[in-house]
JSON list of C-alpha atoms in Angstrom, two decimals:
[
{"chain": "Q", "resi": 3, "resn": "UNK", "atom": "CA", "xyz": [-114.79, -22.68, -170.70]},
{"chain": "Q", "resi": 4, "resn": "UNK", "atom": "CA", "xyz": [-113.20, -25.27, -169.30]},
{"chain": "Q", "resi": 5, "resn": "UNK", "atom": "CA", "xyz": [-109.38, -25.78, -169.77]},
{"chain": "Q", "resi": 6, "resn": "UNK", "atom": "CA", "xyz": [-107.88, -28.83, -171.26]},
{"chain": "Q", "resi": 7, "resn": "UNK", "atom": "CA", "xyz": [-105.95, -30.39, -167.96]},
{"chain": "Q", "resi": 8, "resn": "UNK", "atom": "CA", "xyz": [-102.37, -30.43, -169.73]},
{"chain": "Q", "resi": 9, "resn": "UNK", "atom": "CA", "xyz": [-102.74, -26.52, -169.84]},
{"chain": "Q", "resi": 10, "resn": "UNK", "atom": "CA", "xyz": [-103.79, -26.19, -166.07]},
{"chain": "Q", "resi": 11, "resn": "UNK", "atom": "CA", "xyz": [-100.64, -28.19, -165.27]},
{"chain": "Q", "resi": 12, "resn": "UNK", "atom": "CA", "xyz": [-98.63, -25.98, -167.52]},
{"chain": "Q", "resi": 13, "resn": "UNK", "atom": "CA", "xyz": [-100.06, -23.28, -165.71]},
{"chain": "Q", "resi": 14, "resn": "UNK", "atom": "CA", "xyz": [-99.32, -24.06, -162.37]},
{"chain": "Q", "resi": 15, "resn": "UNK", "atom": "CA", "xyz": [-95.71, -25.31, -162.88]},
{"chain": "Q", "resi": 16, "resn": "UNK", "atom": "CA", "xyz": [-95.27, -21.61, -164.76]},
{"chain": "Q", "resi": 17, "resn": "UNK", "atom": "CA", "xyz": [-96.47, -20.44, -161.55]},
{"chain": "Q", "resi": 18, "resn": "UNK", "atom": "CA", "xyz": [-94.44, -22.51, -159.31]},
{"chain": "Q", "resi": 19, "resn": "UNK", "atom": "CA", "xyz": [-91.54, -21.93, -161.10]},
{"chain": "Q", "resi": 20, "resn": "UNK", "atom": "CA", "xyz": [-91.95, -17.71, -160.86]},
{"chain": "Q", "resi": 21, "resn": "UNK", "atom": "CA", "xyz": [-92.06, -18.67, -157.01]},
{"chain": "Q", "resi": 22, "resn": "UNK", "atom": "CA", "xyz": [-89.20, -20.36, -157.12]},
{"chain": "Q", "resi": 23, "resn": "UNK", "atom": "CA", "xyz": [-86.93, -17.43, -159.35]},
{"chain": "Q", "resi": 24, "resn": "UNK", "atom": "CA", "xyz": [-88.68, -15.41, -156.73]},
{"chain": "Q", "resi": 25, "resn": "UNK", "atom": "CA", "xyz": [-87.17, -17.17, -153.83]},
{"chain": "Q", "resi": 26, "resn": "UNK", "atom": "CA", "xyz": [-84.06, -17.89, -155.70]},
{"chain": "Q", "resi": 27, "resn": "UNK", "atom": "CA", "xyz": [-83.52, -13.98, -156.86]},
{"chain": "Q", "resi": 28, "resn": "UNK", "atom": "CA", "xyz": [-84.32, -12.31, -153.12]},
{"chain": "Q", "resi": 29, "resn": "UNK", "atom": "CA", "xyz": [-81.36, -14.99, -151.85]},
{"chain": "Q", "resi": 30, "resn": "UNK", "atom": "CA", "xyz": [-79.10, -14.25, -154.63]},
{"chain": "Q", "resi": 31, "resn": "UNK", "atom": "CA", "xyz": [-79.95, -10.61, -153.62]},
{"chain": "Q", "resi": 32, "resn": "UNK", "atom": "CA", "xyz": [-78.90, -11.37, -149.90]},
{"chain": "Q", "resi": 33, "resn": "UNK", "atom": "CA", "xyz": [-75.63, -13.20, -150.27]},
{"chain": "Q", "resi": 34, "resn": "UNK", "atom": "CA", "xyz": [-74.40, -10.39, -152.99]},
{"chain": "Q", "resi": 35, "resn": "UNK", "atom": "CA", "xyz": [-75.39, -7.58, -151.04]},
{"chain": "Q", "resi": 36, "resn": "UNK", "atom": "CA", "xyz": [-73.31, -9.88, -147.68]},
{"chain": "Q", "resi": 37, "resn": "UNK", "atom": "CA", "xyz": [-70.86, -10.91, -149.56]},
{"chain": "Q", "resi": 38, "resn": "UNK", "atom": "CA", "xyz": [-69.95, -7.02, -151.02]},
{"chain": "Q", "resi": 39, "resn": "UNK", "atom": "CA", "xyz": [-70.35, -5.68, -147.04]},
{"chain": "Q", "resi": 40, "resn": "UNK", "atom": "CA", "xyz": [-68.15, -8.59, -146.16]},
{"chain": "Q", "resi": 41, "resn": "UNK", "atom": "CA", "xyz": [-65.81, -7.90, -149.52]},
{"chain": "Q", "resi": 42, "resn": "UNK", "atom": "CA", "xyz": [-65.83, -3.89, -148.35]},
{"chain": "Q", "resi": 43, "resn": "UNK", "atom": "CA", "xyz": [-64.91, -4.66, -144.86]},
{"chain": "Q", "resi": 44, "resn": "UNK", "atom": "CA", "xyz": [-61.65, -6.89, -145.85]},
{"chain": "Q", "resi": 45, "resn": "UNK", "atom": "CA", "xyz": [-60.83, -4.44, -148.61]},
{"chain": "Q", "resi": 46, "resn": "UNK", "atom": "CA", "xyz": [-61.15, -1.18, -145.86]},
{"chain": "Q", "resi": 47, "resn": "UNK", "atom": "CA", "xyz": [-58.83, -3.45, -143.76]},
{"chain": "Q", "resi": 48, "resn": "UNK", "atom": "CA", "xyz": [-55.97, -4.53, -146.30]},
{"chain": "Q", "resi": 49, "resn": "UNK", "atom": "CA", "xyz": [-55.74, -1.11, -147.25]},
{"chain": "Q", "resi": 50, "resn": "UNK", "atom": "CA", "xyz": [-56.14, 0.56, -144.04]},
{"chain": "Q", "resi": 51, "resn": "UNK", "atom": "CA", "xyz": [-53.09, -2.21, -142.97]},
{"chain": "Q", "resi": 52, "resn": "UNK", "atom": "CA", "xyz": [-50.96, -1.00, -146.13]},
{"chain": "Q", "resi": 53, "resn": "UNK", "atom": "CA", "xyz": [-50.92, 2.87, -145.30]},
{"chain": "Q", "resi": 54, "resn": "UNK", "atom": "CA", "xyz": [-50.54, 2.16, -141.47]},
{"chain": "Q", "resi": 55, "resn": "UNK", "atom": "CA", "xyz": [-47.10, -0.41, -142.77]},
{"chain": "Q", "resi": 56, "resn": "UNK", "atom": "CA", "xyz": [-45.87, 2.29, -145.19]},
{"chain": "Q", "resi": 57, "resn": "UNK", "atom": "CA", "xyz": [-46.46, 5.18, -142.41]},
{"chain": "Q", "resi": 58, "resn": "UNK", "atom": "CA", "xyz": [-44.35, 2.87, -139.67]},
{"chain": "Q", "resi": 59, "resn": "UNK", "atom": "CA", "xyz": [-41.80, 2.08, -142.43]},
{"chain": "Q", "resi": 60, "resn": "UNK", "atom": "CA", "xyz": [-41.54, 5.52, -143.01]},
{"chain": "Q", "resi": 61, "resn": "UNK", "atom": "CA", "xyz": [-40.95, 6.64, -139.30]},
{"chain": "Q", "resi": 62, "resn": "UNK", "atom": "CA", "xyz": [-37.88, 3.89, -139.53]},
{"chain": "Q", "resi": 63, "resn": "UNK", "atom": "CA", "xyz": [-36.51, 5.56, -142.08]},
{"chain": "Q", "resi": 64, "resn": "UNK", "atom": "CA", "xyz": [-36.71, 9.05, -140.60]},
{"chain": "Q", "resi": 65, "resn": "UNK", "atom": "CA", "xyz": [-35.03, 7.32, -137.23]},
{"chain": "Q", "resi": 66, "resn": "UNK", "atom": "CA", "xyz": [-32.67, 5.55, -138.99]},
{"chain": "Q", "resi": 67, "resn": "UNK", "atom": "CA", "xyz": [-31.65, 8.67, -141.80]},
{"chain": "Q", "resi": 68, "resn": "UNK", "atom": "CA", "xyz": [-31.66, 10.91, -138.03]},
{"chain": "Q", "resi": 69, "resn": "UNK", "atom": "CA", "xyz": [-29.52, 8.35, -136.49]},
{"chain": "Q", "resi": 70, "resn": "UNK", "atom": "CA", "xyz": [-26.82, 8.21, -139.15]},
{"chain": "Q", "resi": 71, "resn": "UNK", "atom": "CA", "xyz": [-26.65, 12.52, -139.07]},
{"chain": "Q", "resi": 72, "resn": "UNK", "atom": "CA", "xyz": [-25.74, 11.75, -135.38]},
{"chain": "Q", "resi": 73, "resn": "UNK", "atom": "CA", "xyz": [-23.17, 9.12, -135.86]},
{"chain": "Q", "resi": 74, "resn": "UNK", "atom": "CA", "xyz": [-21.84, 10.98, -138.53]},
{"chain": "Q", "resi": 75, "resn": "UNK", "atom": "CA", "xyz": [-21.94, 14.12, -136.49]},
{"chain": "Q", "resi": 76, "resn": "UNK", "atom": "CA", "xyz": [-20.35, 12.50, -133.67]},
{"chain": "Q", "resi": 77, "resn": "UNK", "atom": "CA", "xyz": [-17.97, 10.51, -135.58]},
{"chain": "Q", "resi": 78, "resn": "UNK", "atom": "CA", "xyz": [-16.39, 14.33, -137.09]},
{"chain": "Q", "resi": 79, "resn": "UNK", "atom": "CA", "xyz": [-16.01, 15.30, -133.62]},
{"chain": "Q", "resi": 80, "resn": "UNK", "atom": "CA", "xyz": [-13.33, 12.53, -133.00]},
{"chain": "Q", "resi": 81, "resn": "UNK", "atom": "CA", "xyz": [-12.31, 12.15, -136.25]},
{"chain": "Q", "resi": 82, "resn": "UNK", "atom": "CA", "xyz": [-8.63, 12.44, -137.53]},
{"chain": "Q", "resi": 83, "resn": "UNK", "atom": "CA", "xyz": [-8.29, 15.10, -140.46]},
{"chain": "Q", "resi": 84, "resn": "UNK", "atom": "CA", "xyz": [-6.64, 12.37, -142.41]},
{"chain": "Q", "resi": 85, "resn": "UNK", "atom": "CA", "xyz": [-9.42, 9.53, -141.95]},
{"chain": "Q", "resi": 86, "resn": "UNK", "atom": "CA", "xyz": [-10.44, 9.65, -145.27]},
{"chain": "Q", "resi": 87, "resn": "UNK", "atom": "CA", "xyz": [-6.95, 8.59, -146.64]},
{"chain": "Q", "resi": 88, "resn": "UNK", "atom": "CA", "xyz": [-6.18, 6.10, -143.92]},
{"chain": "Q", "resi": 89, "resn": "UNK", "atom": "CA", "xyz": [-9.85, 4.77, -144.60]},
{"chain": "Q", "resi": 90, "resn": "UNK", "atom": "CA", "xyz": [-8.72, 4.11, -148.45]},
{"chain": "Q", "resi": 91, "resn": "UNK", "atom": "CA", "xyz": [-4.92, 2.85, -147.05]},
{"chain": "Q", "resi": 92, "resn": "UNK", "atom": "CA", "xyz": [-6.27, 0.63, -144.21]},
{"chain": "Q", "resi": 93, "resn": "UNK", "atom": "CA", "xyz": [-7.52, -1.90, -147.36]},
{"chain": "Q", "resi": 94, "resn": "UNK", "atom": "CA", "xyz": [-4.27, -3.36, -147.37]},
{"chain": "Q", "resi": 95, "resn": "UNK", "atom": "CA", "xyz": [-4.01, -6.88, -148.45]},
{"chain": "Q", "resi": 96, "resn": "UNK", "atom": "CA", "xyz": [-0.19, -7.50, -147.03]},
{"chain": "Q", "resi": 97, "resn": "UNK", "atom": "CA", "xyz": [2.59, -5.55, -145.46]},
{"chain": "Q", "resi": 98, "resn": "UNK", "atom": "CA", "xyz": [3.99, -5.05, -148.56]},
{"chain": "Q", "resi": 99, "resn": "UNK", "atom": "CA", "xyz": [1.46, -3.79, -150.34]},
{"chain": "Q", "resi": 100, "resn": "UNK", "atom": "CA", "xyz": [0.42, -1.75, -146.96]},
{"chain": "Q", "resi": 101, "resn": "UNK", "atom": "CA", "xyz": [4.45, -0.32, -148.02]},
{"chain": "Q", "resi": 102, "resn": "UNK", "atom": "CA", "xyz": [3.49, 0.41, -151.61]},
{"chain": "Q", "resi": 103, "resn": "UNK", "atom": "CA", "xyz": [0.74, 2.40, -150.78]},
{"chain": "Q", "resi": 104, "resn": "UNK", "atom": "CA", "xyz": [2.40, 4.39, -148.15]},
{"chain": "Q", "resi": 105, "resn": "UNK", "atom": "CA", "xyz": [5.85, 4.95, -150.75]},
{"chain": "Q", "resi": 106, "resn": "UNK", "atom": "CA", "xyz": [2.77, 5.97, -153.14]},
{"chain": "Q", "resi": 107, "resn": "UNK", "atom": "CA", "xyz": [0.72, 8.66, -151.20]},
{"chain": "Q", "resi": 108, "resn": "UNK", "atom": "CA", "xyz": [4.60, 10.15, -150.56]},
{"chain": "Q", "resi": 109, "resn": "UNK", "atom": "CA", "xyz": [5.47, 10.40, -153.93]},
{"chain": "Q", "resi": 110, "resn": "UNK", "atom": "CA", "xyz": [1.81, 12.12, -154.58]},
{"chain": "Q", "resi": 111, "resn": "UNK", "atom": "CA", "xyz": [2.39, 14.59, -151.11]},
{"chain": "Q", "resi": 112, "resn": "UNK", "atom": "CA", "xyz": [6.01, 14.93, -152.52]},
{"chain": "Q", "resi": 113, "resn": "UNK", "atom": "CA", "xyz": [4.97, 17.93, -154.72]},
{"chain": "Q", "resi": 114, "resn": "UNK", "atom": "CA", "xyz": [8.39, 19.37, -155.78]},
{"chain": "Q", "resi": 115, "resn": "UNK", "atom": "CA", "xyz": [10.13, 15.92, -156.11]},
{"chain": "Q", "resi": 116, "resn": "UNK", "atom": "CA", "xyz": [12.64, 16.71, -153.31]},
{"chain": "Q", "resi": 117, "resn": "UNK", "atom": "CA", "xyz": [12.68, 13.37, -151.61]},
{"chain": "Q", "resi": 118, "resn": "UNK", "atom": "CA", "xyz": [10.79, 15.03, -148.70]},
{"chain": "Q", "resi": 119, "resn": "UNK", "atom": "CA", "xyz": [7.41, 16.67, -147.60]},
{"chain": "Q", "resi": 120, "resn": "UNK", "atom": "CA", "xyz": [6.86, 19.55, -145.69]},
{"chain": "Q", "resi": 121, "resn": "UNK", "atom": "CA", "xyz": [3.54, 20.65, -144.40]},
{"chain": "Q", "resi": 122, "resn": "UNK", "atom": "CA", "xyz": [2.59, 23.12, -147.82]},
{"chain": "Q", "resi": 123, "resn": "UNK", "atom": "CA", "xyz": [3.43, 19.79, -150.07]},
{"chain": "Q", "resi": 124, "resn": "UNK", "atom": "CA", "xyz": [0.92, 17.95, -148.04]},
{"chain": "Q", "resi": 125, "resn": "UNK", "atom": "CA", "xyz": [-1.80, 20.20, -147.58]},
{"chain": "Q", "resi": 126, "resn": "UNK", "atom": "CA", "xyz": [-1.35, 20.61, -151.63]},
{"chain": "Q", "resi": 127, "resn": "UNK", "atom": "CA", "xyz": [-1.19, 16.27, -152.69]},
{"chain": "Q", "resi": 128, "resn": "UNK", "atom": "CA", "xyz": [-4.23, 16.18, -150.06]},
{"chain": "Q", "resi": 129, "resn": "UNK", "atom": "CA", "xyz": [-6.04, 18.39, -152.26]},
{"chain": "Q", "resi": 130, "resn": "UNK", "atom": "CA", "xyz": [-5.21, 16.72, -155.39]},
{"chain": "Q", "resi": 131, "resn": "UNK", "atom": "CA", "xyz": [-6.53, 14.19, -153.95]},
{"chain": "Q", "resi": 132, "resn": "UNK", "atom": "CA", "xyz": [-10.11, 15.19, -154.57]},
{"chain": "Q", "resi": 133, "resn": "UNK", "atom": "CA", "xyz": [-12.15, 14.09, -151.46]},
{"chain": "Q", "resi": 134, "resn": "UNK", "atom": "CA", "xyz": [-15.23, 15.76, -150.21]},
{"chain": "Q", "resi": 135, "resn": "UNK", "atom": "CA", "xyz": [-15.70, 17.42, -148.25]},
{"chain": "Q", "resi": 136, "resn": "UNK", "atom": "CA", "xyz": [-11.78, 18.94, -149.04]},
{"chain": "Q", "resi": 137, "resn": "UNK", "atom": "CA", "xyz": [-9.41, 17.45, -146.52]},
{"chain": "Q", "resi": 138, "resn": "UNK", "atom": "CA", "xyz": [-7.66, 20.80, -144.44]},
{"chain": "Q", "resi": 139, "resn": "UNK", "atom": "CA", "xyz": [-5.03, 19.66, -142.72]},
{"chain": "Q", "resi": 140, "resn": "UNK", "atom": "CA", "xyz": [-4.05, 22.71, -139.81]},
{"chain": "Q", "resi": 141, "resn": "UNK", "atom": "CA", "xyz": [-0.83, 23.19, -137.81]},
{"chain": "Q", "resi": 142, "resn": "UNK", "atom": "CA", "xyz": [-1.84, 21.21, -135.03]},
{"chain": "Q", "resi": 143, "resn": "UNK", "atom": "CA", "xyz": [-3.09, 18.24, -137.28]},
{"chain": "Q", "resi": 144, "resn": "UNK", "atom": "CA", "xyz": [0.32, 18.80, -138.88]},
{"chain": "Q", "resi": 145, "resn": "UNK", "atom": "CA", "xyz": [1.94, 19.07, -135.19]},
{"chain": "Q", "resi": 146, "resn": "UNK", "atom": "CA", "xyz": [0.36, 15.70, -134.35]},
{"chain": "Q", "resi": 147, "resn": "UNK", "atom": "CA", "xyz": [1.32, 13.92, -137.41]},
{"chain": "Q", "resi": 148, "resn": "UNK", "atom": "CA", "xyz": [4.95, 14.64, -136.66]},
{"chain": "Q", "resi": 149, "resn": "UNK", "atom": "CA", "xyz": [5.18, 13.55, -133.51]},
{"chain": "Q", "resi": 150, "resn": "UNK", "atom": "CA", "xyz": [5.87, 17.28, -132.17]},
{"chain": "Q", "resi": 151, "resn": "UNK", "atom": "CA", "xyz": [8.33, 17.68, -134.96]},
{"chain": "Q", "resi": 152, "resn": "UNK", "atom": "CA", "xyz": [10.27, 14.52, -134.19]},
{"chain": "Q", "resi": 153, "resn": "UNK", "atom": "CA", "xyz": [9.96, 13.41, -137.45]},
{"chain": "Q", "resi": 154, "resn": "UNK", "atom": "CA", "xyz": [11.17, 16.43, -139.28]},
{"chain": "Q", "resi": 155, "resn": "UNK", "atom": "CA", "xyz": [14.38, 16.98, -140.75]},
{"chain": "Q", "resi": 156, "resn": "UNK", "atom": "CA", "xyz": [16.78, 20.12, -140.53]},
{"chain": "Q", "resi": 157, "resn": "UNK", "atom": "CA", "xyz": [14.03, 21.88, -143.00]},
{"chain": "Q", "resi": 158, "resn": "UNK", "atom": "CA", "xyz": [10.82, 20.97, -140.97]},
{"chain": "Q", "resi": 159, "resn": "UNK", "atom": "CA", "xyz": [10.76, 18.32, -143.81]},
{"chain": "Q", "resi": 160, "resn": "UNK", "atom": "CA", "xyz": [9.30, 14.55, -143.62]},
{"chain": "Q", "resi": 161, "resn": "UNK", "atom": "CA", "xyz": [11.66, 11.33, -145.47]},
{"chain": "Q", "resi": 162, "resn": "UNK", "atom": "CA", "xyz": [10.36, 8.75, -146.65]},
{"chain": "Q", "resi": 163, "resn": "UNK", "atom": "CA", "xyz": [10.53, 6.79, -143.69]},
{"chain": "Q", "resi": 164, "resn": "UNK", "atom": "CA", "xyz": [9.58, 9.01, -141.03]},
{"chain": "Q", "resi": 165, "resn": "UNK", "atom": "CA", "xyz": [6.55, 9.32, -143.02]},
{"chain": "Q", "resi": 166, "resn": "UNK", "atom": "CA", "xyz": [6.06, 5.76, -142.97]},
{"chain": "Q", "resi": 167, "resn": "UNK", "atom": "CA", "xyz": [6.28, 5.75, -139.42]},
{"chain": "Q", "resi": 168, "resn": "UNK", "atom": "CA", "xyz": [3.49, 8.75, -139.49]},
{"chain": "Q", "resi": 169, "resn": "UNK", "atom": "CA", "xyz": [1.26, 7.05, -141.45]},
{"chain": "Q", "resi": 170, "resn": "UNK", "atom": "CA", "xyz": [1.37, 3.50, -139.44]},
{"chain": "Q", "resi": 171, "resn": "UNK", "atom": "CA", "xyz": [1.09, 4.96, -136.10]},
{"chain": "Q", "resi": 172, "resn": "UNK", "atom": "CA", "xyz": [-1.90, 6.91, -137.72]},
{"chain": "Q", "resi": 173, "resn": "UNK", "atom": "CA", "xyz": [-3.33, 4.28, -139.55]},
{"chain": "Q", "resi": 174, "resn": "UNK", "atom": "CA", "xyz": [-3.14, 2.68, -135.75]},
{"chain": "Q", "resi": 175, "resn": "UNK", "atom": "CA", "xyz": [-4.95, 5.43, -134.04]},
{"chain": "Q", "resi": 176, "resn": "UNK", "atom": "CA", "xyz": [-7.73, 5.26, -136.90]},
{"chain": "Q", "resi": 177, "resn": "UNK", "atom": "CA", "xyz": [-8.24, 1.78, -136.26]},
{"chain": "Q", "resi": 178, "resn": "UNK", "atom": "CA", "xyz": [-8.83, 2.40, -132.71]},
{"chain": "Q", "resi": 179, "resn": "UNK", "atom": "CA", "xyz": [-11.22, 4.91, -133.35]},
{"chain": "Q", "resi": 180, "resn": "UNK", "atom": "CA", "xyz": [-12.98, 2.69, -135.74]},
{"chain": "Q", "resi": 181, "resn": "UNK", "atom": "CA", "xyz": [-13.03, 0.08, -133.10]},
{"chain": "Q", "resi": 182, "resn": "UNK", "atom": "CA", "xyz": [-14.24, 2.89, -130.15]},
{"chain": "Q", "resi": 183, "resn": "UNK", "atom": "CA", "xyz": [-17.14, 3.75, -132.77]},
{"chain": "Q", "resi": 184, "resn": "UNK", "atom": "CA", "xyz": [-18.06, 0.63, -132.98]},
{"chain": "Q", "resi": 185, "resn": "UNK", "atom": "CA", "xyz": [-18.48, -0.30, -129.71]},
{"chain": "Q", "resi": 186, "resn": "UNK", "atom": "CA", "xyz": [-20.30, 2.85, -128.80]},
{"chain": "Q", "resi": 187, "resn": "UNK", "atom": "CA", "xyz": [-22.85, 1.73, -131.27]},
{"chain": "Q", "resi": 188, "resn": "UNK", "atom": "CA", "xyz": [-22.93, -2.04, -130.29]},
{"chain": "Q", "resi": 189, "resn": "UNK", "atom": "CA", "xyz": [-23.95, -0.49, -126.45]},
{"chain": "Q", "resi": 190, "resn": "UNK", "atom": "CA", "xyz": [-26.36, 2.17, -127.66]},
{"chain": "Q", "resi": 191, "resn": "UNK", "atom": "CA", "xyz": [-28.76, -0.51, -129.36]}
]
């Protein structure tokens, strides 16, 4: 039986082209199976580099949150009991305002409206002030803020002005400490 020569050359280009899908499916099957081994490597990597960043920014974190506790510890140590209020006061925008603020926190501390504050009157406006932790203001904080009792009157009492001159030459000394603190962090890093 002998074929009609169209169909042989159908035949053979049926066959040729097999060969070819052949060829053309075993490299398709190479470069997927390289490029998902290439893909997995980079993918391994980028997340391997994302836990290792989040780990390191962690550990910062810690360091930083641990330094903080110590500045904060140390700061305490040398802190004035009344740094939170001279912290709030020392936001003066002029002298006279610096004045209004002062007259203010006296008319607060001046409990009994006596036109003077003794060391009960204070300890009792500090606590209306509301700060936390409470402010507790001792004898010798007290002792200190009066100059030694220099700026009492006749009934261990503070006026008006000698409590402005308190609260300046202690908004002073809180300034310096700021200052201090400051420059023991500026040498420690």
């Amino acid at each position: 039986s002998e074929e009609h020569p169209m169909a042989q050359e159908m035949e053979k280009s049926r066959t040729d082209t097999q060969e070819e899908i052949r060829d053309i499916d075993s490299f398709v099957a190479i470069y997927f199976i390289s490029f998902v081994f290439v893909g997995s490597i980079i993918a391994i990597n980028v997340v391997v580099a994302v836990m290792l960043e989040g780990f390191v920014s962690s550990l910062n974190a810690d360091e930083c949150t641990k330094r903080i506790t110590a500045e904060a510890r140390n700061h305490h140590k040398v802190a004035g009991a009344l740094d939170p209020v001279l912290s709030t006061l020392a936001n003066f925008s002029s002298p006279s305002h610096l004045k209004a603020q002062i007259d203010l926190l006296f008319q607060l501390f001046d409990v009994d409206d006596s036109g003077t504050v003794d060391y009960d009157e204070l300890r009792l406006g500090l606590a209306k002030m509301n700060y936390w932790p409470c402010i507790m203001l001792s004898l010798e904080d007290w002792e200190t803020f009066t100059f030694h009792y220099e700026l009492l009157d006749e009934h261990g009492a503070m006026t008006p002005q000698s409590f402005d001159v308190a609260m300046r030459f202690q908004l002073s000394l809180f300034a310096q400490r700021l200052i201090a603190n400051k420059m023991q962090q500026a040498i420690k890093t």
